XYZ file of C-alpha atoms in Angstrom:
564
model
C 15.555 26.821 19.858
C 15.923 23.217 18.805
C 18.647 22.415 21.330
C 20.391 24.445 23.941
C 23.225 25.022 21.489
C 21.600 25.137 18.057
C 21.777 28.910 17.889
C 25.574 28.865 18.275
C 26.844 29.032 14.693
C 30.433 30.046 15.457
C 32.980 27.679 13.945
C 35.130 26.165 16.654
C 38.494 24.478 16.163
C 37.501 21.620 18.422
C 40.226 19.008 19.005
C 40.199 15.961 21.190
C 42.592 17.741 23.552
C 39.849 20.231 24.390
C 37.203 19.561 26.997
C 34.136 17.387 26.414
C 31.731 20.349 26.684
C 33.301 22.010 23.628
C 33.029 18.729 21.711
C 29.390 18.393 22.778
C 28.572 21.901 21.571
C 30.230 21.330 18.221
C 28.453 18.019 17.615
C 25.120 19.621 18.489
C 25.836 22.544 16.166
C 26.610 20.230 13.264
C 23.613 17.988 13.960
C 21.138 20.860 13.752
C 22.786 22.679 10.849
C 21.825 21.351 7.418
C 24.576 20.251 5.072
C 23.516 22.101 1.935
C 25.656 19.827 -0.234
C 24.248 16.590 1.135
C 22.359 14.564 -1.473
C 19.646 13.603 0.986
C 19.058 17.216 2.020
C 18.935 18.358 -1.606
C 16.379 15.642 -2.382
C 14.267 16.724 0.566
C 14.133 20.350 -0.558
C 13.686 19.461 -4.235
C 10.549 17.548 -3.253
C 9.074 20.685 -1.711
C 9.429 19.271 1.794
C 10.610 20.908 4.992
C 13.777 19.606 6.638
C 13.153 17.791 9.908
C 14.278 20.675 12.119
C 12.268 23.181 10.088
C 9.257 20.968 10.798
C 9.938 21.038 14.508
C 10.197 24.831 14.473
C 6.865 25.032 12.633
C 5.119 22.594 14.963
C 6.041 23.567 18.514
C 5.631 26.767 20.484
C 8.550 29.138 19.950
C 11.751 28.045 21.714
C 9.991 25.150 23.449
C 11.768 22.148 21.887
C 14.153 20.350 24.241
C 15.926 17.598 22.350
C 16.560 14.117 23.693
C 19.474 12.376 21.983
C 20.907 15.559 20.471
C 24.218 13.914 19.480
C 22.862 10.512 18.535
C 24.771 9.743 15.370
C 28.289 9.319 14.018
C 30.914 12.021 14.587
C 33.711 12.043 11.979
C 37.187 13.205 13.073
C 40.287 14.125 11.100
C 42.728 11.293 11.736
C 45.755 13.585 11.913
C 44.458 16.554 13.886
C 41.645 14.935 15.817
C 39.386 17.774 14.714
C 35.685 17.098 14.330
C 35.092 17.597 10.606
C 31.501 16.383 10.201
C 28.623 14.668 11.933
C 26.175 12.121 10.487
C 23.018 12.325 12.629
C 20.579 9.504 13.246
C 17.494 9.728 11.074
C 15.208 10.345 14.023
C 14.989 13.563 16.047
C 13.193 13.238 19.370
C 12.411 15.528 22.259
C 9.988 17.450 24.411
C 8.028 20.413 23.131
C 4.937 22.444 23.842
C 1.811 22.860 21.744
C -0.220 25.859 22.895
C 1.585 25.696 26.212
C 1.000 21.974 26.814
C 3.868 19.504 27.006
C 4.151 16.799 24.338
C 6.812 14.386 23.152
C 7.788 14.361 19.477
C 9.479 11.773 17.290
C 10.404 13.179 13.888
C 11.853 11.209 10.973
C 14.729 12.677 8.951
C 14.186 11.331 5.441
C 17.387 13.001 4.276
C 19.405 10.334 6.145
C 19.029 7.018 4.292
C 15.343 7.649 3.630
C 14.600 6.983 7.282
C 15.669 3.324 7.069
C 17.098 1.399 9.996
C 20.620 1.311 8.537
C 20.726 5.108 8.926
C 19.401 5.177 12.454
C 20.017 4.222 16.032
C 17.493 1.480 16.639
C 16.320 2.222 20.167
C 15.911 5.999 19.766
C 12.332 6.162 18.369
C 11.337 3.229 20.582
C 12.575 5.157 23.595
C 10.521 8.156 22.546
C 7.306 6.126 22.416
C 8.073 4.712 25.860
C 8.972 8.088 27.344
C 5.718 9.710 26.207
C 3.721 6.913 27.767
C 5.602 6.971 31.051
C 5.452 10.769 31.251
C 1.757 10.667 30.337
C 1.957 13.330 27.673
C 0.632 13.272 24.080
C 2.888 11.709 21.462
C 3.301 13.435 18.096
C 4.943 11.562 15.232
C 6.265 13.307 12.121
C 6.523 10.416 9.676
C 8.656 10.497 6.551
C 10.136 7.320 5.050
C 10.143 4.002 6.874
C 10.572 5.544 10.355
C 13.435 3.234 11.239
C 11.985 0.260 9.394
C 14.136 -2.453 7.872
C 16.377 -2.228 4.836
C 18.363 -5.017 3.211
C 21.431 -2.783 3.560
C 21.167 -3.396 7.289
C 21.941 -7.085 6.741
C 25.408 -6.191 5.484
C 26.057 -3.987 8.512
C 24.954 -6.756 10.868
C 26.622 -9.586 8.986
C 23.418 -11.631 9.293
C 19.679 -11.453 8.794
C 17.268 -11.396 11.712
C 13.787 -12.443 12.772
C 11.562 -9.330 12.989
C 10.848 -8.498 16.625
C 7.559 -7.228 18.021
C 9.258 -4.785 20.397
C 8.869 -1.570 18.417
C 5.185 -2.149 17.666
C 4.566 -3.149 21.275
C 5.670 0.319 22.332
C 3.377 1.897 19.720
C 0.410 -0.092 21.005
C 1.228 0.639 24.650
C 1.457 4.365 23.910
C -1.917 4.183 22.153
C -3.456 2.763 25.323
C -2.279 5.603 27.570
C -1.812 8.913 25.759
C -3.149 10.695 22.664
C -1.090 9.737 19.616
C -1.170 11.970 16.525
C 0.771 11.318 13.326
C 1.511 13.624 10.408
C 2.437 11.883 7.147
C 4.942 14.191 5.466
C 6.360 12.150 2.608
C 6.350 8.526 1.440
C 5.367 6.561 4.544
C 6.207 2.898 4.112
C 6.478 -0.320 6.098
C 6.972 0.328 9.801
C 6.034 3.996 9.363
C 2.759 2.941 7.720
C 2.022 0.738 10.727
C 2.772 3.680 13.032
C 0.383 5.882 11.051
C -2.347 3.275 11.405
C -1.695 2.861 15.146
C -2.577 6.474 15.901
C -5.625 8.124 17.377
C -5.364 10.746 14.652
C -3.456 10.816 11.372
C -3.256 13.441 8.667
C -1.770 13.265 5.161
C -0.540 16.241 3.157
C -2.222 16.418 -0.235
C 0.150 15.751 -3.147
C 3.139 15.462 -0.786
C 2.644 12.268 1.225
C 1.851 8.685 0.357
C 1.305 5.561 2.442
C 1.909 1.925 1.557
C 2.950 -1.350 3.139
C 5.673 -1.636 0.495
C 6.846 0.878 -2.088
C 6.537 0.744 -5.891
C 9.776 -1.243 -6.530
C 8.747 -4.040 -4.159
C 5.178 -4.018 -5.491
C 6.389 -4.269 -9.076
C 8.521 -7.279 -8.201
C 5.683 -8.989 -6.331
C 2.542 -8.142 -8.317
C 3.936 -6.806 -11.620
C 2.041 -3.528 -11.109
C 4.063 -0.553 -12.295
C 2.670 2.272 -10.181
C 3.824 5.678 -9.023
C 3.870 6.446 -5.311
C 0.656 8.438 -5.572
C -1.083 5.777 -7.647
C -0.147 3.177 -5.057
C -0.905 5.070 -1.869
C -1.873 8.703 -2.402
C -4.149 10.751 -0.165
C -7.179 10.105 -2.360
C -6.815 6.375 -1.624
C -6.170 6.336 2.099
C -8.304 9.310 3.124
C -11.300 7.614 1.515
C -10.715 4.112 2.905
C -10.182 5.240 6.499
C -6.490 4.388 6.879
C -5.856 8.063 7.656
C -8.313 10.467 9.202
C -7.749 13.861 7.608
C -6.072 15.590 4.698
C -4.020 18.794 4.913
C -3.187 21.298 2.208
C 0.384 21.814 3.484
C 2.758 20.696 6.200
C 1.803 23.764 8.260
C -1.876 22.841 7.879
C -1.082 19.307 9.102
C 0.629 20.747 12.189
C -2.360 23.039 12.812
C -4.723 20.056 12.634
C -2.631 18.115 15.140
C -2.694 21.105 17.477
C -6.479 21.316 17.110
C -7.016 17.585 17.632
C -4.934 17.476 20.803
C -6.607 20.596 22.223
C -9.781 18.581 22.894
C -8.062 15.671 24.642
C -6.481 15.183 28.056
C -2.744 14.496 28.218
C -3.529 10.892 29.160
C -6.493 8.667 29.928
C -5.881 9.388 33.616
C -6.970 13.035 33.350
C -10.091 14.922 32.334
C -10.327 16.711 28.967
C -9.244 20.362 29.215
C -11.947 22.974 29.798
C -11.574 26.240 27.890
C -13.058 29.673 28.647
C -16.298 30.188 26.719
C -17.885 33.483 25.715
C -20.712 31.870 23.734
C -23.894 32.091 25.878
C -24.996 28.690 27.144
C -28.647 29.714 26.782
C -28.316 30.801 23.149
C -31.477 29.834 21.247
C -31.126 29.663 17.478
C -34.398 30.477 15.634
C -33.003 28.852 12.488
C -33.233 25.417 14.138
C -37.015 25.663 14.252
C -37.476 24.997 10.523
C -34.129 23.497 9.549
C -35.532 19.966 9.087
C -37.583 19.933 5.847
C -41.264 19.087 6.276
C -41.043 16.771 3.300
C -39.330 13.703 4.732
C -37.505 12.803 1.533
C -35.600 16.075 1.431
C -32.070 16.275 2.810
C -30.487 19.041 4.878
C -26.996 20.061 6.028
C -26.198 18.277 9.290
C -23.003 20.292 9.795
C -25.072 23.460 9.866
C -27.143 22.020 12.706
C -23.968 21.069 14.558
C -22.548 24.581 14.172
C -25.753 26.149 15.508
C -25.728 24.002 18.668
C -22.071 23.880 19.736
C -19.810 26.681 20.955
C -19.331 28.878 17.908
C -16.425 27.853 15.683
C -15.448 24.859 17.821
C -16.215 21.941 15.470
C -13.182 19.926 14.373
C -14.325 17.258 11.932
C -12.489 13.940 11.817
C -12.683 11.667 8.770
C -14.695 13.794 6.348
C -13.398 11.882 3.306
C -14.353 8.363 4.401
C -17.415 6.649 5.831
C -19.300 9.723 4.701
C -22.714 8.451 5.820
C -21.475 9.193 9.354
C -20.217 12.570 10.587
C -17.767 12.597 13.493
C -15.670 15.231 15.192
C -14.852 17.140 18.350
C -16.553 20.293 19.582
C -17.027 22.254 22.785
C -20.174 22.894 24.769
C -19.819 25.582 27.437
C -16.071 25.281 26.872
C -16.049 21.538 27.549
C -14.890 19.053 24.875
C -17.444 16.613 23.501
C -17.537 14.126 20.674
C -20.134 14.757 17.982
C -21.710 11.751 16.282
C -24.317 12.029 13.548
C -25.272 10.872 10.074
C -25.273 12.779 6.803
C -28.545 12.537 4.922
C -26.849 14.033 1.848
C -25.004 10.715 1.394
C -26.211 7.303 0.144
C -29.368 8.601 -1.499
C -30.815 9.111 -4.939
C -33.725 10.860 -6.618
C -37.221 10.428 -5.239
C -39.235 9.049 -8.139
C -42.611 8.851 -6.428
C -44.314 8.283 -3.104
C -44.061 4.557 -3.667
C -40.343 4.666 -4.443
C -38.962 6.734 -1.583
C -35.257 7.093 -1.072
C -33.135 6.111 1.917
C -30.955 9.125 2.553
C -28.032 8.709 4.918
C -28.194 4.921 5.343
C -25.159 3.694 7.245
C -22.802 1.522 5.164
C -19.788 -0.647 5.998
C -17.307 2.226 6.121
C -19.717 4.368 8.121
C -20.007 1.531 10.626
C -16.225 1.245 10.921
C -15.962 4.998 11.357
C -18.548 4.883 14.138
C -16.639 2.122 15.920
C -13.322 3.961 15.765
C -14.773 7.271 16.900
C -16.834 5.941 19.810
C -13.786 3.982 21.011
C -11.730 7.188 20.839
C -14.242 9.217 22.878
C -14.727 6.418 25.366
C -10.965 5.984 25.815
C -10.355 9.640 26.659
C -13.600 10.263 28.588
C -15.248 12.605 26.101
C -19.048 12.630 26.425
C -20.862 12.239 23.112
C -23.487 14.532 21.615
C -25.444 12.047 19.522
C -27.585 13.688 16.809
C -29.742 10.971 15.284
C -31.222 10.783 11.823
C -30.679 7.119 11.093
C -32.793 5.402 8.412
C -31.027 2.066 8.881
C -28.299 0.007 7.287
C -27.551 0.354 3.581
C -29.184 -2.374 1.523
C -28.583 -3.945 -1.850
C -25.917 -6.092 -3.485
C -23.076 -3.627 -2.915
C -23.941 -3.347 0.768
C -23.994 -7.119 1.116
C -20.632 -7.541 -0.617
C -19.136 -4.925 1.710
C -20.292 -6.933 4.767
C -22.357 -4.019 5.993
C -24.260 -5.966 8.629
C -21.041 -7.451 10.069
C -19.384 -4.050 10.422
C -22.702 -2.625 11.593
C -22.938 -5.221 14.349
C -19.427 -4.198 15.431
C -20.540 -0.569 15.677
C -23.612 -1.573 17.681
C -21.469 -3.553 20.140
C -19.040 -0.637 20.514
C -21.837 1.813 21.241
C -23.417 -0.593 23.727
C -20.183 -1.206 25.639
C -19.132 2.452 25.764
C -19.119 3.843 29.293
C -18.849 7.518 28.320
C -22.166 9.405 28.641
C -24.352 10.065 25.575
C -26.831 12.885 25.089
C -29.125 11.722 22.296
C -31.205 14.097 20.193
C -33.408 12.393 17.611
C -33.610 14.927 14.813
C -35.674 12.912 12.367
C -35.462 9.169 11.636
C -34.669 6.136 13.782
C -35.500 2.920 11.980
C -34.634 -0.726 12.392
C -31.565 -2.297 13.961
C -29.277 0.628 13.154
C -31.893 3.052 14.438
C -32.146 1.338 17.812
C -28.363 1.418 18.299
C -28.099 5.150 17.652
C -31.425 6.260 19.144
C -31.045 4.171 22.307
C -27.261 3.906 22.850
C -27.502 3.458 26.613
C -30.256 0.836 26.511
C -32.964 3.029 27.996
C -30.742 4.461 30.742
C -29.436 7.625 29.089
C -30.724 11.129 28.462
C -32.694 11.363 25.248
C -34.937 13.940 23.617
C -36.518 14.295 20.190
C -37.442 17.132 17.895
C -41.032 17.412 16.593
C -39.686 16.192 13.233
C -39.054 12.716 14.704
C -40.053 9.708 12.610
C -39.323 6.156 13.799
C -40.285 2.521 13.765
C -39.099 -0.956 12.889
C -38.778 0.140 9.263
C -39.586 3.281 7.235
C -43.326 3.579 6.712
C -43.128 3.930 2.930
C -41.148 0.711 2.533
C -43.345 -1.055 5.077
C -46.508 -0.141 3.221
C -44.922 -1.449 0.016
C -44.368 -4.816 1.709
C -47.616 -5.049 3.681
C -49.886 -4.025 0.811
C -47.930 -5.430 -2.111
C -50.827 -7.394 -3.606
C -53.238 -4.442 -3.564
C -50.612 -2.107 -5.029
C -49.727 -4.570 -7.789
C -53.417 -4.932 -8.633
C -53.874 -1.164 -8.801
C -50.848 -0.816 -11.070
C -52.585 -2.925 -13.715
C -54.961 0.011 -14.138
C -51.988 2.343 -14.601
C -49.131 3.856 -12.577
C -51.298 6.773 -11.511
C -53.766 4.367 -9.863
C -50.965 2.738 -7.914
C -49.728 6.158 -6.827
C -53.215 7.124 -5.749
C -53.620 3.973 -3.637
C -50.201 4.421 -2.095
C -51.049 7.972 -1.100
C -54.309 6.790 0.436
C -52.599 4.042 2.431
C -49.919 6.399 3.713
C -52.614 8.820 4.783
C -54.051 6.167 7.108
C -50.724 5.923 8.925
C -49.948 9.627 9.074
C -51.649 10.169 12.404
C -50.044 7.216 14.219
C -46.550 8.118 13.002
C -46.660 11.450 14.807
C -43.946 11.625 17.507
C -46.587 13.072 19.833
C -48.340 9.691 19.831
C -45.102 8.036 20.943
C -44.616 10.649 23.667
C -48.176 10.010 24.903
C -47.078 6.449 25.670
C -43.677 7.529 27.079
C -41.982 5.856 24.136
C -39.880 9.003 23.867
C -38.964 10.718 27.117
C -39.336 14.296 25.911
C -40.006 16.235 22.718
C -38.329 19.632 22.780
C -38.351 22.876 20.889
C -35.227 22.584 18.660
C -34.172 26.040 19.865
C -33.735 24.607 23.372
C -31.149 22.058 22.251
C -28.032 24.067 23.096
C -29.161 25.143 26.583
C -30.144 21.590 27.474
C -26.920 20.037 26.170
C -24.768 22.672 27.893
C -26.485 21.937 31.186
C -25.923 18.202 30.689
C -22.268 18.604 29.709
C -21.499 20.682 32.784
C -23.160 18.057 34.958
C -21.230 15.092 33.528
C -17.924 16.957 33.774
C -18.589 17.656 37.443
C -20.324 14.451 38.547
C -19.759 11.580 36.114
C -16.428 11.859 34.317
C -14.285 12.340 37.469
C -15.454 8.939 38.763
C -14.699 7.287 35.422
C -11.200 8.749 35.370
C -10.680 7.682 38.970
C -11.645 4.149 38.003
C -9.035 4.185 35.252
C -6.452 5.448 37.724
C -7.074 2.454 39.960
C -7.195 0.000 37.039
C -4.041 1.092 35.207
C -1.289 0.136 37.612
C 2.098 1.672 36.863
C 2.514 2.368 33.164
C 1.327 -0.918 31.698
C -2.052 -1.723 30.248
C -3.947 -4.592 31.886
C -4.900 -7.409 29.536
C -8.048 -6.576 27.606
C -8.032 -2.880 28.475
C -6.067 -1.471 25.557
C -7.381 0.999 23.028
C -9.144 -0.593 20.076
C -8.845 0.911 16.605
C-alpha cells in the first residue's frame, strides 16, 4: 500500500473538533486518491501516462512503499463547518520501498500538480529525499516528470521577490551520486532542474515517444533562438539516447521500471559494500565449442561481439548500458559464477565500410569521440562501485579522418586512457583479435603490465595495423607498381604482406613473453570465473574497506566524488 492509510476509502465527516489522528487519516486518504475532475490529472491520463502513485505501485515490491511526507501539501477546510473538503498535495511523493526485496528510497514527481514546478511544491521535500538516501546508504530512484521542483516565474509572485539560484539542491544530487547508486526514469517532459537530475545519475532511461529532455522547453527556446520545435523535436529519445545524455530507452513505463530493477541488481547499496552475489546454476567450467571458430579467419570480416559475451557470462545475465550511443564501444553488466562484473568491449560492426582490396583494408570498430566518452563513464561507474571488469579487446585504434578530428577524438580518447589507467578495480583482459596503437595499448594493457591478461589465437597487434603500415613503409614501390596497372599494385601488396605473415603470428609474441598466455577460446569462461571468485574473496573486500576508512561520516572528501 502506498501509505498506511491509502487503502481506507471510507468518507469521514472529519471536523476540527475531532482528534488529530482522524484528520491525519483523511488528509492521507485525499492525498493518495486521484481527483478525477482535476485538470492536471486529466492531462496526465490523456497523455498516456501513469499517475504518480500508479507509478509507485508498478515500481516497488507489493505493499512495500512507506511514504515520507504523506501529508505534505495544502489542506482546504470549509470555513463554516471546519470540515476538510479537499487536499492539494505537493508535486513530489517520496518514501522508502523495496525492489526485489532490497530497500531503496524513491522521489517521484507529480506532473499533475503545476507541471512539477516549484510553485506547486514544498521546496525541501525532494532535497530531503536525496539526503536521506545518502545517509541511509540505500539506492536512490528518481521518477522524473516535469521540472522536478525547478523554478517557475509564478513562484516570484508567491515570494514577492526574485532570488539568486542556490546550489543547495544540486549539491545534494552530487553528494548522493558519490555514495549510493542513483537511477532515474524519465517519464514525461523533463526540463531544467529535472534534466540536470537525469544527467547526474549513474543510470537513466527514457520512455520512447513518451518522455523528452531539454534544458528549456519549446516556448523558452522559441523566444531565445526563434526555433519553433515540438517537445520531441527538441529533446526526444532519438536525440538524447544517441548523444549519451541518457543511457537506455524503454518501450513503456513498466519497461523503464524493469530496467531500473535490473541495473540496481548488479550494484551494492552503497560504495561501502560489495556487489550482491546471486546463486548460479550455470556451470563455471562450461566450455562453448562455438567460441573456437567465432572469430573469422579473414581479418577484415566482422562478427557479433554480443554473441561472444553471451557465450562467456552466466547465461542470460547481460544487461547492456548505452546501446544507442558511442556504439563503437559495448558496455554493460553481467554475472560470472553469480558475481557481478562490468563488461567492456568494442563492436567491430561499427565504424567500418566495404573492403575494396588488400591495399585498402577497413578499420572496423575504431573508437570515436563518443565511444571514448562512453568508456570513461562506464569505467568510472565500475570503479566507483567495486565491480571488476571483463575486458574483451578487439581494438584497431582511434577513428581517423576529418570527422574524427572535428569531434576531438584524441582529446576524449586521452580522457578514456587516463580513466582506465587510474581505475583501481581489477581487470581481466582477453585479447580477442586486434590491439593497435595508442588506443590498443590502453585497452590491451589497462593495468600497465600488472594485471591478468590472455589472448586468443586470433590475436593481431602492433603499433599500427599491418596493412596500413605496409602502405606507408612501401609507398614508393606500390605507387611505381600501380603505373603498370591496379592488378600489379595488388600483386605487390599481397607479396609484401606475405613477408610479414609469419612475424605477426601471436605465437611469436608469446615466444618472447610479449603476451603472458594464449588460451583455447573455450577455456575463457572457466578462467574468468576462477578469477572473479578470487577477486571477490581477496581483492574487493580490501578496496571496500579502504573506502570505509576514507569516507568519514556521510560526506565525500574533496577529490573523491564520482565523475560522470
